[in-house]
Short mmCIF file of C-alpha atoms in Angstrom, two decimals:
data_model
loop_
_atom_site.label_atom_id
_atom_site.label_comp_id
_atom_site.label_asym_id
_atom_site.label_seq_id
_atom_site.Cartn_x
_atom_site.Cartn_y
_atom_site.Cartn_z
CA MET A 1 0.00 0.00 0.00
CA ARG A 2 2.61 2.57 1.10
CA ARG A 3 5.51 2.99 -1.33
CA THR A 4 7.40 5.82 0.44
CA PRO A 5 10.41 4.23 2.19
CA LEU A 6 10.26 4.29 5.97
CA THR A 7 13.96 5.16 5.94
CA LEU A 8 12.97 8.65 4.81
CA ALA A 9 10.83 9.04 7.89
CA VAL A 10 13.64 7.88 10.16
CA SER A 11 16.14 10.19 8.47
CA ALA A 12 13.85 13.19 8.79
CA ALA A 13 13.30 12.37 12.44
CA LEU A 14 17.01 12.16 13.19
CA VAL A 15 17.76 15.42 11.39
CA ALA A 16 14.95 17.14 13.29
CA GLY A 17 16.04 15.73 16.60
CA THR A 18 19.62 16.84 16.06
CA ALA A 19 18.53 20.37 15.17
CA LEU A 20 16.30 20.61 18.22
CA GLY A 21 19.04 19.18 20.40
CA LEU A 22 21.27 22.15 19.56
CA ALA A 23 18.71 24.69 20.76
CA PRO A 24 19.08 24.10 24.53
CA ALA A 25 22.82 24.77 24.44
CA ALA A 26 22.30 28.03 22.57
CA GLN A 27 19.60 29.17 24.96
CA ALA A 28 21.45 28.09 28.10
CA ALA A 29 23.95 30.88 27.52
CA GLU A 30 21.11 33.38 27.58
CA ALA A 31 19.80 31.84 30.80
CA GLY A 32 23.13 32.46 32.47
CA GLU A 33 23.15 36.08 31.35
CA THR A 34 19.74 36.74 32.94
CA ALA A 35 20.29 34.75 36.12
CA GLY A 36 20.31 37.89 38.27
CA THR A 37 16.98 39.30 37.09
CA GLY A 38 14.41 37.58 39.30
CA ILE A 39 14.56 34.09 37.78
CA ARG A 40 13.99 31.05 39.98
CA PHE A 41 14.19 27.43 38.88
CA VAL A 42 11.60 25.34 40.72
CA ASP A 43 9.94 21.95 40.79
CA ILE A 44 6.14 21.91 40.48
CA ALA A 45 4.00 18.88 41.25
CA GLY A 46 1.83 18.20 38.24
CA GLU A 47 -1.05 15.79 37.84
CA GLY A 48 -0.50 12.67 39.96
CA GLY A 49 2.53 14.27 41.64
CA THR A 50 4.66 14.17 38.49
CA VAL A 51 7.53 16.64 38.82
CA LEU A 52 7.51 19.44 36.25
CA LYS A 53 10.72 21.41 35.88
CA ALA A 54 9.87 25.09 35.73
CA ASN A 55 11.20 28.62 36.03
CA VAL A 56 9.58 31.70 37.51
CA VAL A 57 10.36 35.23 36.34
CA THR A 58 9.03 38.10 38.43
CA PRO A 59 8.99 41.88 38.02
CA ALA A 60 11.92 43.67 39.62
CA GLY A 61 11.27 44.57 43.23
CA SER A 62 8.04 42.57 43.47
CA THR A 63 7.05 40.72 46.62
CA ASP A 64 4.50 37.99 47.29
CA SER A 65 2.19 40.63 48.71
CA THR A 66 2.22 42.58 45.42
CA ARG A 67 -0.32 41.24 42.93
CA HIS A 68 0.64 40.91 39.27
CA PRO A 69 -1.09 39.26 36.31
CA LEU A 70 0.18 35.73 35.64
CA ILE A 71 1.23 34.18 32.36
CA VAL A 72 1.91 30.43 32.11
CA LEU A 73 4.07 29.12 29.25
CA PRO A 74 4.17 25.36 28.52
CA THR A 75 7.20 24.46 26.43
CA SER A 76 7.12 23.45 22.80
CA TRP A 77 7.54 19.83 21.74
CA ALA A 78 11.09 18.67 22.56
CA MET A 79 12.20 22.06 23.90
CA PRO A 80 13.71 22.62 27.39
CA GLN A 81 12.28 24.76 30.17
CA ILE A 82 14.46 27.76 29.28
CA GLU A 83 12.80 28.11 25.85
CA TYR A 84 10.85 31.26 26.74
CA LEU A 85 13.31 33.03 29.04
CA ALA A 86 13.86 35.98 26.69
CA GLN A 87 10.13 36.60 26.34
CA ALA A 88 9.51 35.90 30.03
CA LYS A 89 12.04 38.59 30.91
CA LYS A 90 10.28 41.09 28.63
CA LEU A 91 6.91 40.23 30.14
CA ALA A 92 8.24 40.49 33.69
CA ASP A 93 9.76 43.87 32.88
CA SER A 94 6.26 45.05 31.90
CA GLY A 95 4.66 43.79 35.11
CA TYR A 96 3.81 40.11 34.68
CA ILE A 97 4.73 37.08 36.75
CA VAL A 98 5.71 34.37 34.26
CA VAL A 99 5.91 30.65 34.97
CA SER A 100 7.34 28.48 32.20
CA TYR A 101 7.46 24.73 32.63
CA ASN A 102 8.76 21.74 30.74
CA SER A 103 5.82 19.70 29.47
CA ARG A 104 5.63 16.24 31.02
CA GLY A 105 7.69 13.50 29.41
CA PHE A 106 10.35 15.87 28.03
CA TRP A 107 13.84 16.56 29.30
CA GLN A 108 14.00 16.60 33.11
CA SER A 109 10.27 16.74 33.75
CA GLY A 110 8.79 13.46 34.93
CA GLY A 111 6.18 11.25 33.34
CA GLU A 112 5.73 10.22 29.74
CA ILE A 113 4.78 12.19 26.63
CA GLU A 114 0.98 12.35 26.54
CA THR A 115 0.69 14.53 23.40
CA ALA A 116 -1.63 17.12 24.95
CA GLY A 117 -3.67 14.43 26.65
CA PRO A 118 -5.75 14.80 29.83
CA LYS A 119 -2.70 14.72 32.11
CA ASP A 120 -1.10 17.58 30.18
CA ILE A 121 -4.23 19.67 30.57
CA ALA A 122 -4.42 18.87 34.27
CA ASP A 123 -0.73 19.86 34.56
CA ALA A 124 -1.55 23.35 33.30
CA SER A 125 -4.09 23.84 36.08
CA LYS A 126 -1.64 22.46 38.66
CA VAL A 127 0.94 25.02 37.53
CA ILE A 128 -1.63 27.79 37.95
CA ASP A 129 -2.46 26.45 41.43
CA TRP A 130 1.23 26.50 42.35
CA ALA A 131 1.73 30.04 41.06
CA LEU A 132 -1.25 31.34 43.03
CA ALA A 133 0.07 29.68 46.19
CA ASN A 134 3.74 30.59 45.81
CA THR A 135 3.92 33.92 43.99
CA GLY A 136 2.11 37.23 43.93
CA ALA A 137 0.02 36.11 40.94
CA ASP A 138 -3.41 37.74 40.66
CA PRO A 139 -6.07 34.98 40.41
CA ALA A 140 -8.35 37.29 38.40
CA HIS A 141 -5.81 37.94 35.63
CA ILE A 142 -4.31 34.74 34.26
CA GLY A 143 -3.10 34.07 30.71
CA MET A 144 -1.45 31.22 28.88
CA ALA A 145 0.72 31.21 25.78
CA GLY A 146 3.04 28.97 23.88
CA VAL A 147 4.55 27.99 20.57
CA SER A 148 3.52 24.76 18.84
CA TYR A 149 2.92 22.15 21.56
CA GLY A 150 2.61 24.93 24.12
CA ALA A 151 -0.04 26.58 21.94
CA GLY A 152 -2.15 23.43 21.75
CA ILE A 153 -1.92 22.83 25.49
CA SER A 154 -2.86 26.46 26.16
CA LEU A 155 -6.01 26.26 24.03
CA LEU A 156 -7.08 22.96 25.58
CA ALA A 157 -6.41 24.30 29.07
CA ALA A 158 -8.65 27.29 28.30
CA ALA A 159 -11.47 24.81 27.67
CA HIS A 160 -11.05 23.20 31.09
CA ASP A 161 -9.90 26.00 33.41
CA PRO A 162 -12.14 29.10 33.47
CA ARG A 163 -9.47 31.01 35.42
CA ILE A 164 -7.60 31.49 32.12
CA LYS A 165 -8.72 34.83 30.72
CA ALA A 166 -6.43 35.24 27.70
CA VAL A 167 -4.45 32.94 25.39
CA ALA A 168 -1.83 33.52 22.71
CA ALA A 169 -1.52 30.27 20.73
CA LEU A 170 1.35 30.57 18.25
CA SER A 171 2.06 28.02 15.49
CA GLY A 172 -0.30 25.59 17.15
CA TRP A 173 -3.19 23.39 16.16
CA ALA A 174 -6.93 23.49 16.59
CA ASP A 175 -7.62 20.23 14.74
CA LEU A 176 -4.87 17.63 15.04
CA ILE A 177 -6.40 15.37 12.38
CA GLU A 178 -6.65 18.16 9.81
CA SER A 179 -3.09 19.11 10.66
CA ILE A 180 -1.21 15.87 10.01
CA TYR A 181 -3.86 13.73 8.27
CA SER A 182 -5.58 16.21 5.97
CA GLY A 183 -7.12 14.76 2.85
CA ARG A 184 -6.92 11.37 4.61
CA THR A 185 -3.18 11.46 3.88
CA GLN A 186 -0.40 11.01 6.42
CA HIS A 187 1.96 13.99 6.53
CA LEU A 188 5.09 11.87 6.62
CA GLN A 189 7.83 14.40 7.30
CA ALA A 190 5.79 16.21 9.96
CA ALA A 191 4.99 13.00 11.85
CA ALA A 192 8.55 11.69 11.53
CA LEU A 193 10.00 14.97 12.78
CA LEU A 194 7.71 15.03 15.81
CA GLY A 195 8.22 11.34 16.55
CA GLY A 196 11.99 11.48 16.19
CA ALA A 197 12.34 14.60 18.31
CA GLY A 198 10.10 13.03 20.96
CA TYR A 199 12.26 9.91 21.19
CA LEU A 200 15.48 11.95 21.33
CA THR A 201 14.41 14.45 23.98
CA GLY A 202 11.73 12.65 25.97
CA ARG A 203 9.88 9.47 26.85
CA PRO A 204 6.93 8.68 24.55
CA GLY A 205 4.21 6.80 26.38
CA PRO A 206 2.88 3.46 25.08
CA GLU A 207 -0.21 5.11 23.58
CA LEU A 208 1.87 7.55 21.54
CA GLN A 209 4.26 4.79 20.45
CA LYS A 210 1.37 2.70 19.16
CA ILE A 211 -0.38 5.61 17.45
CA LEU A 212 2.84 6.72 15.75
CA GLY A 213 3.62 3.18 14.64
CA ASP A 214 0.14 2.64 13.19
CA PHE A 215 0.24 6.06 11.51
CA LEU A 216 3.61 5.66 9.80
CA SER A 217 2.89 2.06 8.78
CA SER A 218 -0.47 3.04 7.23
CA ASN A 219 -2.42 0.60 9.39
CA LEU A 220 -5.91 1.41 8.13
CA ASP A 221 -7.42 -1.13 10.50
CA LYS A 222 -6.56 1.35 13.25
CA GLU A 223 -7.66 4.47 11.38
CA GLU A 224 -10.70 5.12 13.56
CA ASP A 225 -8.60 4.69 16.71
CA MET A 226 -6.07 7.21 15.40
CA ILE A 227 -8.80 9.70 14.53
CA ALA A 228 -10.41 9.32 17.98
CA TRP A 229 -7.00 9.86 19.60
CA GLY A 230 -6.50 13.04 17.58
CA ARG A 231 -9.96 14.41 18.28
CA LYS A 232 -9.44 14.06 22.03
CA ARG A 233 -6.44 16.35 21.61
CA SER A 234 -8.07 18.92 19.31
CA PRO A 235 -9.25 22.28 20.70
CA ALA A 236 -11.83 22.37 17.91
CA GLU A 237 -13.58 19.49 19.66
CA GLN A 238 -13.66 21.60 22.85
CA LEU A 239 -15.03 24.69 21.11
CA ASP A 240 -18.22 24.93 23.18
CA ARG A 241 -16.26 24.86 26.43
CA ILE A 242 -13.74 27.42 25.18
CA ASN A 243 -16.55 29.76 24.13
CA ALA A 244 -18.41 29.24 27.41
CA ASN A 245 -15.31 30.12 29.44
CA GLY A 246 -14.85 33.22 27.30
CA ALA A 247 -11.06 33.58 27.22
CA ALA A 248 -9.70 36.13 24.74
CA ILE A 249 -7.98 34.01 22.07
CA MET A 250 -5.16 35.17 19.80
CA LEU A 251 -4.04 32.72 17.10
CA GLY A 252 -0.84 33.16 15.11
CA ASN A 253 0.55 30.94 12.39
CA ALA A 254 2.61 30.85 9.20
CA TRP A 255 1.23 30.35 5.70
CA GLY A 256 3.69 27.54 5.00
CA ASP A 257 3.43 25.67 8.30
CA THR A 258 4.11 22.07 7.23
CA ILE A 259 3.20 20.63 10.65
CA PHE A 260 0.05 22.60 11.50
CA PRO A 261 -1.22 24.16 8.21
CA PRO A 262 -3.20 27.40 8.53
CA ASN A 263 -6.60 26.18 7.28
CA GLN A 264 -7.55 24.49 10.51
CA TYR A 265 -6.68 27.59 12.56
CA ALA A 266 -8.79 29.81 10.31
CA SER A 267 -11.80 27.50 10.59
CA PHE A 268 -11.45 27.41 14.38
CA PHE A 269 -11.12 31.20 14.56
CA GLU A 270 -14.41 31.73 12.73
CA LYS A 271 -16.26 29.68 15.37
CA LEU A 272 -14.87 31.47 18.40
CA THR A 273 -17.41 33.81 19.99
CA GLY A 274 -15.26 35.70 22.51
CA PRO A 275 -12.56 38.33 21.88
CA LYS A 276 -10.33 36.94 19.15
CA ARG A 277 -7.51 37.74 16.76
CA LEU A 278 -5.95 35.81 13.87
CA GLU A 279 -2.53 36.58 12.39
CA PHE A 280 -0.92 34.81 9.42
CA ARG A 281 2.61 35.55 8.17
CA PRO A 282 5.10 33.99 5.77
CA GLY A 283 7.19 31.10 7.07
CA ASP A 284 7.06 27.49 8.24
CA HIS A 285 6.37 25.90 11.60
CA ALA A 286 7.37 28.26 14.44
CA THR A 287 9.66 30.34 12.19
CA ALA A 288 7.40 33.39 12.52
CA GLU A 289 8.06 33.43 16.30
CA ALA A 290 11.62 32.14 16.31
CA THR A 291 13.55 35.41 16.50
CA GLY A 292 11.47 36.46 19.50
CA LEU A 293 12.67 33.43 21.45
CA PHE A 294 16.16 34.91 21.26
CA GLY A 295 14.96 38.32 22.44
CA LEU A 296 15.05 39.94 18.99
CA PRO A 297 12.26 42.19 17.65
CA ASN A 298 9.38 40.03 16.47
CA ASP A 299 5.93 41.03 15.21
CA THR A 300 4.19 37.92 16.53
CA TRP A 301 5.46 38.34 20.08
CA THR A 302 4.76 42.07 19.97
CA SER A 303 1.13 41.27 19.18
CA ALA A 304 1.01 38.67 21.95
CA HIS A 305 2.28 41.21 24.50
CA ARG A 306 -0.29 43.76 23.33
CA TRP A 307 -3.01 41.09 23.55
CA PHE A 308 -2.14 40.31 27.16
CA ASP A 309 -1.79 43.99 28.07
CA ARG A 310 -5.30 44.63 26.80
CA HIS A 311 -7.04 41.56 28.22
CA LEU A 312 -5.12 40.99 31.46
CA LYS A 313 -4.04 44.51 32.47
CA GLY A 314 -6.81 46.53 30.80
CA VAL A 315 -4.39 48.72 28.86
CA ASP A 316 -6.20 50.70 26.17
CA ASN A 317 -3.64 50.01 23.43
CA GLY A 318 -6.15 49.81 20.57
CA ILE A 319 -5.62 46.16 19.66
CA ASP A 320 -9.30 45.42 20.22
CA ARG A 321 -10.24 48.17 17.75
CA GLU A 322 -8.06 46.84 14.96
CA GLN A 323 -9.39 44.45 12.33
CA PRO A 324 -9.25 41.04 14.04
CA VAL A 325 -7.71 39.26 11.03
CA GLN A 326 -4.21 40.47 10.15
CA LEU A 327 -2.40 38.99 7.15
CA LYS A 328 1.03 39.51 5.66
CA SER A 329 1.50 38.40 2.06
CA ARG A 330 4.36 36.09 1.12
CA SER A 331 5.29 38.39 -1.74
CA ALA A 332 4.59 41.90 -0.40
CA ASN A 333 5.42 44.01 2.63
CA GLY A 334 2.97 45.31 5.20
CA TYR A 335 -0.16 43.92 6.82
CA GLU A 336 -3.75 43.76 5.63
CA GLY A 337 -6.71 43.85 8.02
CA TYR A 338 -10.05 42.04 7.58
CA ALA A 339 -13.21 41.92 9.65
CA ASP A 340 -13.29 38.11 9.59
CA TRP A 341 -11.87 35.15 7.69
CA LYS A 342 -14.82 35.01 5.29
CA SER A 343 -13.98 38.52 4.11
CA VAL A 344 -10.48 37.36 3.12
CA HIS A 345 -11.73 35.09 0.35
CA ALA A 346 -15.03 36.76 -0.50
CA ASN A 347 -13.94 37.44 -4.10
CA GLN A 348 -13.59 34.22 -6.12
CA ARG A 349 -12.22 33.72 -9.63
CA LYS A 350 -12.40 30.36 -11.38
CA PHE A 351 -10.53 28.70 -14.18
CA ASP A 352 -11.65 25.47 -15.82
CA LEU A 353 -9.99 22.08 -15.63
CA GLY A 354 -11.30 21.03 -19.02
CA GLY A 355 -10.66 17.91 -21.04
CA THR A 356 -9.46 14.51 -19.88
CA GLN A 357 -5.97 13.77 -18.56
CA ARG A 358 -4.50 10.46 -17.46
CA VAL A 359 -1.45 10.01 -15.27
CA TRP A 360 0.50 6.98 -14.11
CA ALA A 361 0.96 6.73 -10.36
CA ASN A 362 4.09 6.00 -8.27
CA ILE A 363 6.39 8.33 -10.21
CA ASP A 364 7.32 11.78 -8.89
CA SER A 365 6.80 14.28 -11.70
CA GLY A 366 9.14 16.81 -10.13
CA ALA A 367 6.38 18.92 -8.63
CA ASN A 368 6.54 18.84 -4.83
CA GLY A 369 5.93 20.91 -1.73
CA GLY A 370 9.53 20.99 -0.51
CA ILE A 371 11.04 19.96 2.83
CA THR A 372 9.41 20.45 6.23
CA LEU A 373 10.78 23.49 8.12
CA LEU A 374 13.35 24.33 5.44
CA THR A 375 11.53 25.22 2.22
CA ASN A 376 8.99 27.67 3.59
CA ALA A 377 11.53 29.25 5.91
CA LEU A 378 13.59 30.06 2.83
CA ASP A 379 10.47 31.50 1.22
CA GLN A 380 9.89 33.59 4.37
CA PHE A 381 13.34 35.17 4.38
CA LEU A 382 14.39 35.03 0.72
CA ARG A 383 11.03 34.75 -1.11
CA THR A 384 12.19 31.61 -2.90
CA PRO A 385 9.33 29.08 -3.07
CA PRO A 386 9.83 25.70 -4.80
CA VAL A 387 9.91 26.04 -8.58
CA VAL A 388 9.33 23.78 -11.60
CA SER A 389 9.41 24.24 -15.33
CA VAL A 390 5.74 23.70 -16.11
CA PRO A 391 6.27 23.03 -19.86
CA LEU A 392 8.81 20.32 -19.01
CA LEU A 393 6.69 18.43 -16.50
CA PRO A 394 6.22 14.87 -17.82
CA ARG A 395 2.58 14.61 -18.81
CA ALA A 396 2.59 10.85 -18.29
CA PHE A 397 2.97 11.48 -14.55
CA ALA A 398 1.39 14.91 -14.04
CA GLY A 399 -1.87 16.51 -15.07
CA VAL A 400 -1.46 20.18 -16.00
CA TRP A 401 -4.11 22.87 -16.51
CA GLN A 402 -3.41 26.57 -16.94
CA SER A 403 -5.46 29.75 -16.67
CA GLU A 404 -5.35 32.58 -19.15
CA ARG A 405 -2.56 35.12 -18.81
CA TYR A 406 -3.68 37.86 -16.41
CA ASP A 407 -3.51 41.52 -17.43
CA THR A 408 -3.46 42.72 -13.82
CA PRO A 409 -1.91 41.35 -10.60
CA GLN A 410 -3.91 38.58 -8.95
CA ARG A 411 -3.66 38.90 -5.17
CA VAL A 412 -4.48 35.40 -3.93
CA ARG A 413 -5.84 35.49 -0.37
CA GLY A 414 -7.30 32.57 1.54
CA THR A 415 -8.11 29.02 0.51
CA VAL A 416 -7.93 27.81 -3.09
CA LYS A 417 -10.48 25.08 -3.83
CA VAL A 418 -10.23 22.36 -6.46
CA HIS A 419 -13.20 20.41 -7.79
CA THR A 420 -12.68 17.58 -10.24
CA THR A 421 -13.82 14.11 -11.22
CA VAL A 422 -11.41 11.19 -10.81
CA SER A 423 -11.43 7.54 -11.73
CA SER A 424 -8.74 5.01 -10.90
CA THR A 425 -7.70 1.63 -12.15
CA LYS A 426 -7.23 0.59 -8.51
CA GLU A 427 -9.42 0.90 -5.42
CA SER A 428 -6.94 3.09 -3.53
CA GLY A 429 -4.76 6.01 -4.47
CA THR A 430 -3.20 9.35 -3.57
CA LEU A 431 -3.01 12.55 -5.56
CA VAL A 432 -1.32 15.83 -4.68
CA ALA A 433 -2.51 19.11 -6.17
CA TYR A 434 -0.18 22.11 -6.61
CA LEU A 435 -1.02 25.65 -7.65
CA TYR A 436 1.81 27.50 -9.43
CA ASP A 437 2.42 31.10 -10.45
CA VAL A 438 3.78 30.68 -13.98
CA GLY A 439 5.91 33.39 -15.57
CA PRO A 440 6.48 34.10 -19.30
CA LEU A 441 9.30 31.51 -19.50
CA GLY A 442 7.15 28.76 -18.01
CA VAL A 443 8.85 28.72 -14.60
CA GLY A 444 6.26 28.00 -11.93
CA LYS A 445 6.59 29.21 -8.33
CA LEU A 446 4.60 27.22 -5.81
CA VAL A 447 1.59 29.07 -4.41
CA SER A 448 0.01 26.21 -2.44
CA ASN A 449 -0.59 22.46 -2.39
CA ALA A 450 -2.53 19.72 -0.59
CA PRO A 451 -2.83 15.91 -0.74
CA TYR A 452 -5.88 13.70 -1.17
CA THR A 453 -6.15 9.94 -0.57
CA PHE A 454 -9.02 7.58 -1.34
CA HIS A 455 -9.74 3.96 -0.44
CA ASP A 456 -12.37 1.37 -1.34
CA ARG A 457 -13.33 2.95 -4.67
CA THR A 458 -14.67 0.85 -7.52
CA PRO A 459 -11.97 0.69 -10.22
CA GLY A 460 -13.02 2.59 -13.35
CA LYS A 461 -15.96 4.32 -11.68
CA PRO A 462 -15.66 8.15 -11.60
CA PHE A 463 -16.12 10.01 -8.33
CA GLY A 464 -16.05 13.66 -7.37
CA VAL A 465 -13.15 15.20 -5.46
CA ASP A 466 -13.32 18.49 -3.55
CA LEU A 467 -9.97 19.55 -2.18
CA GLU A 468 -8.96 22.67 -0.27
CA LEU A 469 -5.34 23.69 -0.76
CA PHE A 470 -3.47 25.13 2.21
CA SER A 471 -4.45 28.76 2.76
CA THR A 472 -2.03 31.41 1.59
CA ALA A 473 -1.47 35.03 0.61
CA TYR A 474 0.48 35.41 -2.62
CA ASP A 475 0.58 38.06 -5.34
CA VAL A 476 0.67 36.81 -8.94
CA PRO A 477 2.28 39.50 -11.15
CA ALA A 478 0.56 40.89 -14.23
CA GLY A 479 1.51 38.92 -17.34
CA HIS A 480 1.65 35.63 -15.40
CA ARG A 481 -0.86 32.81 -15.25
CA LEU A 482 -1.86 30.19 -12.71
CA ALA A 483 -1.36 26.47 -13.28
CA LEU A 484 -2.81 23.50 -11.44
CA VAL A 485 -0.53 20.47 -11.45
CA VAL A 486 -1.62 17.10 -10.09
CA ASP A 487 0.69 14.15 -9.55
CA THR A 488 0.81 11.16 -7.18
CA VAL A 489 4.07 11.34 -5.21
CA ASP A 490 5.46 13.95 -2.82
CA PRO A 491 8.13 13.36 -0.13
CA LEU A 492 6.01 15.36 2.34
CA TYR A 493 3.30 12.69 2.35
CA ILE A 494 2.72 8.95 2.48
CA GLU A 495 1.16 7.82 -0.79
CA HIS A 496 -1.24 4.92 -1.29
CA ASN A 497 -0.87 4.15 -4.99
CA PRO A 498 -0.76 0.43 -5.88
CA THR A 499 1.77 -0.65 -8.48
CA GLY A 500 0.58 0.08 -12.00
CA ALA A 501 -2.24 2.41 -10.93
CA GLN A 502 -3.48 5.03 -13.36
CA LEU A 503 -5.65 8.04 -12.51
CA THR A 504 -7.98 9.79 -14.97
CA PHE A 505 -9.16 13.37 -14.45
CA SER A 506 -12.23 14.49 -16.37
CA SER A 507 -14.72 17.34 -16.50
CA PRO A 508 -18.25 16.04 -17.15
CA SER A 509 -20.60 18.56 -18.73
CA ALA A 510 -23.06 18.06 -15.87
CA ASP A 511 -20.34 18.64 -13.26
CA PRO A 512 -17.47 20.68 -14.70
CA SER A 513 -14.07 20.63 -13.00
CA TYR A 514 -12.51 23.90 -11.88
CA VAL A 515 -10.14 25.74 -9.58
CA SER A 516 -11.65 28.50 -7.46
CA VAL A 517 -9.08 31.13 -6.51
CA PRO A 518 -9.84 33.65 -3.72
CA LEU A 519 -8.66 37.16 -4.58
CA ARG A 520 -8.30 40.27 -2.48
CA LYS A 521 -10.86 42.95 -3.24
CA GLU A 522 -9.12 46.02 -4.64
#
């Protein structure tokens, strides 16, 4: 069933683990430099008495009798307890007590990795309890924040602990299934990176070991178990409780996040009923926040500080009067504000996927989404997305459709949708759709992509496919055109194409195939 070698997954995991392993040493130097500024390293008893290694940063000159708003920071996946020291120092300097702790199962904290399970959520409340008992934290003004794993735990904690009044969830997830199993396709490099880093820096529990093994081995007999496991850990499944508790929620993410793609955050944002803010920027997983972890100027962290100042300290800084959706294009400077996510993609322009095209499966055409963490980080800093020569793509292995050449710039904003009709010579298969910005010489720059997998289809019988590509903001220059490319292999994903499979894409007159492109209103 799965043709992608497992060795690729292991290699990606080891590379990721090595990279993450270097971070603690780099940050430890910073910890030493700030040791005299009100930092204490403490042990906190988490759920079941499990020891959580933590640090406390307090405002200069504060005493336990002086009340300050509290911010709790659970660490990211595989990161040590000193991850947030630079930001904790900034927050303490502006009047907050900050408690950062190493999530259970990682580094020196006790227990096993629960992957934002019930014990992790209970740990967050235990840390709040400890802070209220041992510091001058104000019980009426409590916030939580984090990057990646810390973001997910913060959102889930807000569903279970009404004391949390504000959250800044950066590069996190709202729907774990839509993040790493979108289109019913395993995101191979993302899962391998997380799994490898977990084994290298922590102690995965038996449940995580089994889930990860079933996931990477494509054990469809356990698919429902894997989905149930993911739903239990998805803030989107706790939406009613989050809305009832009423915490002010800020969500920040990158357009090219290859671990937690932006679509699922945008959908979650639309359903929140309390104070909320959504920010999307260029980059990959956690790269939009990375410079802030080293104390450098950073737009995402600046917004998070303003969010807490407004909703925990009552500072009238105007953030609640700004448009709640703030986007930065991958190909332009500056930010754009929108009233809601629906307004981002209110203007749609279609181009047809006419005719019939057949492609052989199991061969990579050359179109692909890049490498997790690396490719979209390069696009963030250098504006160099993956490229292909569209005229040279082998048509035996890739379907290609192109729009007309545009006379004016096309400012793509939001979620591109693909509708087509597919038939297969086999009952299972995987396809990956890519949208390219194609210049006059035929060079295509990747705008977005997404995978789609099917099982138990009748060979030769057509069926409809509706696929949402990962949300983005990209400006197509005048004189260029858009191209949709579809092939069957991408190193980012596990594919399910049996040997010798062939896919046919058609556009029946009663149900024409098309690409719907959301454009910014001028």
